[in-house]
Amino acid sequence: MDPGHVRLPALIEEFGSLSVAAHGRQPTPGVVTRQMARAECEWQVPLVVREPPGAGPTEAGAVLAKHGRVVEEAARPWYRSRH
């Protein structure tokens, strides 16, 4: 499991868009879309509902988003010490 996959639904839930979530992490929207597709394939469940004008988590994506926020918070001190 890629730890980044756990964070993606939280970013998409927060920003309401794959492309805006990408800017929150600095990769391109295409990279975020591919990472989301890989996560959905890995877990064999849709994590994001894609519809105009943006995107939002499915029920499974919302659960993963909750855990993603916990991971993000726990990793923040480590990340700050590295940068």
Coordinates of C-alpha atoms in Angstrom, one line a residue:
M1 CA 0.0 0.0 0.0
D2 CA 1.3 3.4 -1.0
P3 CA 0.8 5.8 2.0
G4 CA 0.0 8.6 -0.4
H5 CA -3.1 6.7 -1.5
V6 CA -4.4 7.1 2.0
R7 CA -4.0 10.9 1.9
L8 CA -5.6 11.5 -1.5
P9 CA -9.3 11.0 -0.6
A10 CA -8.8 13.4 2.3
L11 CA -7.4 16.1 -0.1
I12 CA -10.2 15.4 -2.6
E13 CA -12.8 15.6 0.2
E14 CA -11.2 18.9 1.4
F15 CA -10.9 20.6 -1.9
G16 CA -13.8 19.0 -3.8
S17 CA -11.7 18.5 -6.9
L18 CA -8.9 16.2 -8.2
S19 CA -7.1 19.1 -9.9
V20 CA -7.3 21.4 -6.8
A21 CA -6.2 18.5 -4.6
A22 CA -3.2 18.1 -6.9
H23 CA -2.1 21.7 -6.2
G24 CA -2.3 20.9 -2.5
R25 CA 0.3 18.2 -3.1
Q26 CA 2.2 19.8 -6.0
P27 CA 1.9 17.0 -8.6
T28 CA -0.1 17.5 -11.7
P29 CA -3.8 16.7 -11.8
G30 CA -2.9 13.7 -14.1
V31 CA -0.6 12.3 -11.5
V32 CA -3.4 12.6 -8.8
T33 CA -5.9 10.9 -11.2
R34 CA -3.5 8.0 -11.9
Q35 CA -2.7 7.6 -8.2
M36 CA -6.4 7.5 -7.4
A37 CA -7.1 5.0 -10.1
R38 CA -4.2 2.8 -8.7
A39 CA -5.7 3.0 -5.2
E40 CA -9.1 2.1 -6.4
C41 CA -7.7 -0.9 -8.3
E42 CA -5.6 -2.0 -5.3
W43 CA -8.6 -1.9 -3.0
Q44 CA -11.1 -2.9 -5.6
V45 CA -13.6 -0.3 -4.6
P46 CA -14.4 3.2 -6.0
L47 CA -13.0 5.9 -3.7
V48 CA -14.0 9.0 -5.6
V49 CA -17.2 10.1 -7.4
R50 CA -16.1 12.2 -10.4
E51 CA -18.8 14.5 -11.6
P52 CA -19.0 18.1 -12.7
P53 CA -18.0 20.4 -11.3
G54 CA -15.6 18.4 -9.2
A55 CA -15.1 15.2 -7.2
G56 CA -16.0 13.8 -3.8
P57 CA -15.4 10.7 -1.8
T58 CA -17.6 7.6 -2.0
E59 CA -18.5 6.0 1.4
A60 CA -15.3 4.0 1.2
G61 CA -13.4 7.1 0.2
A62 CA -14.7 9.0 3.2
V63 CA -13.5 6.2 5.5
L64 CA -10.1 6.3 3.9
A65 CA -10.1 10.1 4.0
K66 CA -10.7 10.0 7.8
H67 CA -7.7 7.7 8.2
G68 CA -5.7 9.8 5.7
R69 CA -6.1 12.9 7.9
V70 CA -4.8 10.9 10.9
V71 CA -1.8 9.8 8.9
E72 CA -1.2 13.3 7.7
E73 CA -1.3 14.7 11.3
A74 CA 1.0 12.0 12.6
A75 CA 3.5 12.5 9.8
R76 CA 3.6 16.3 10.1
P77 CA 6.3 16.5 12.8
W78 CA 8.5 14.1 10.8
Y79 CA 8.0 16.0 7.6
R80 CA 8.8 19.3 9.2
S81 CA 12.1 17.8 10.6
R82 CA 13.1 16.6 7.1
H83 CA 12.4 19.9 5.3

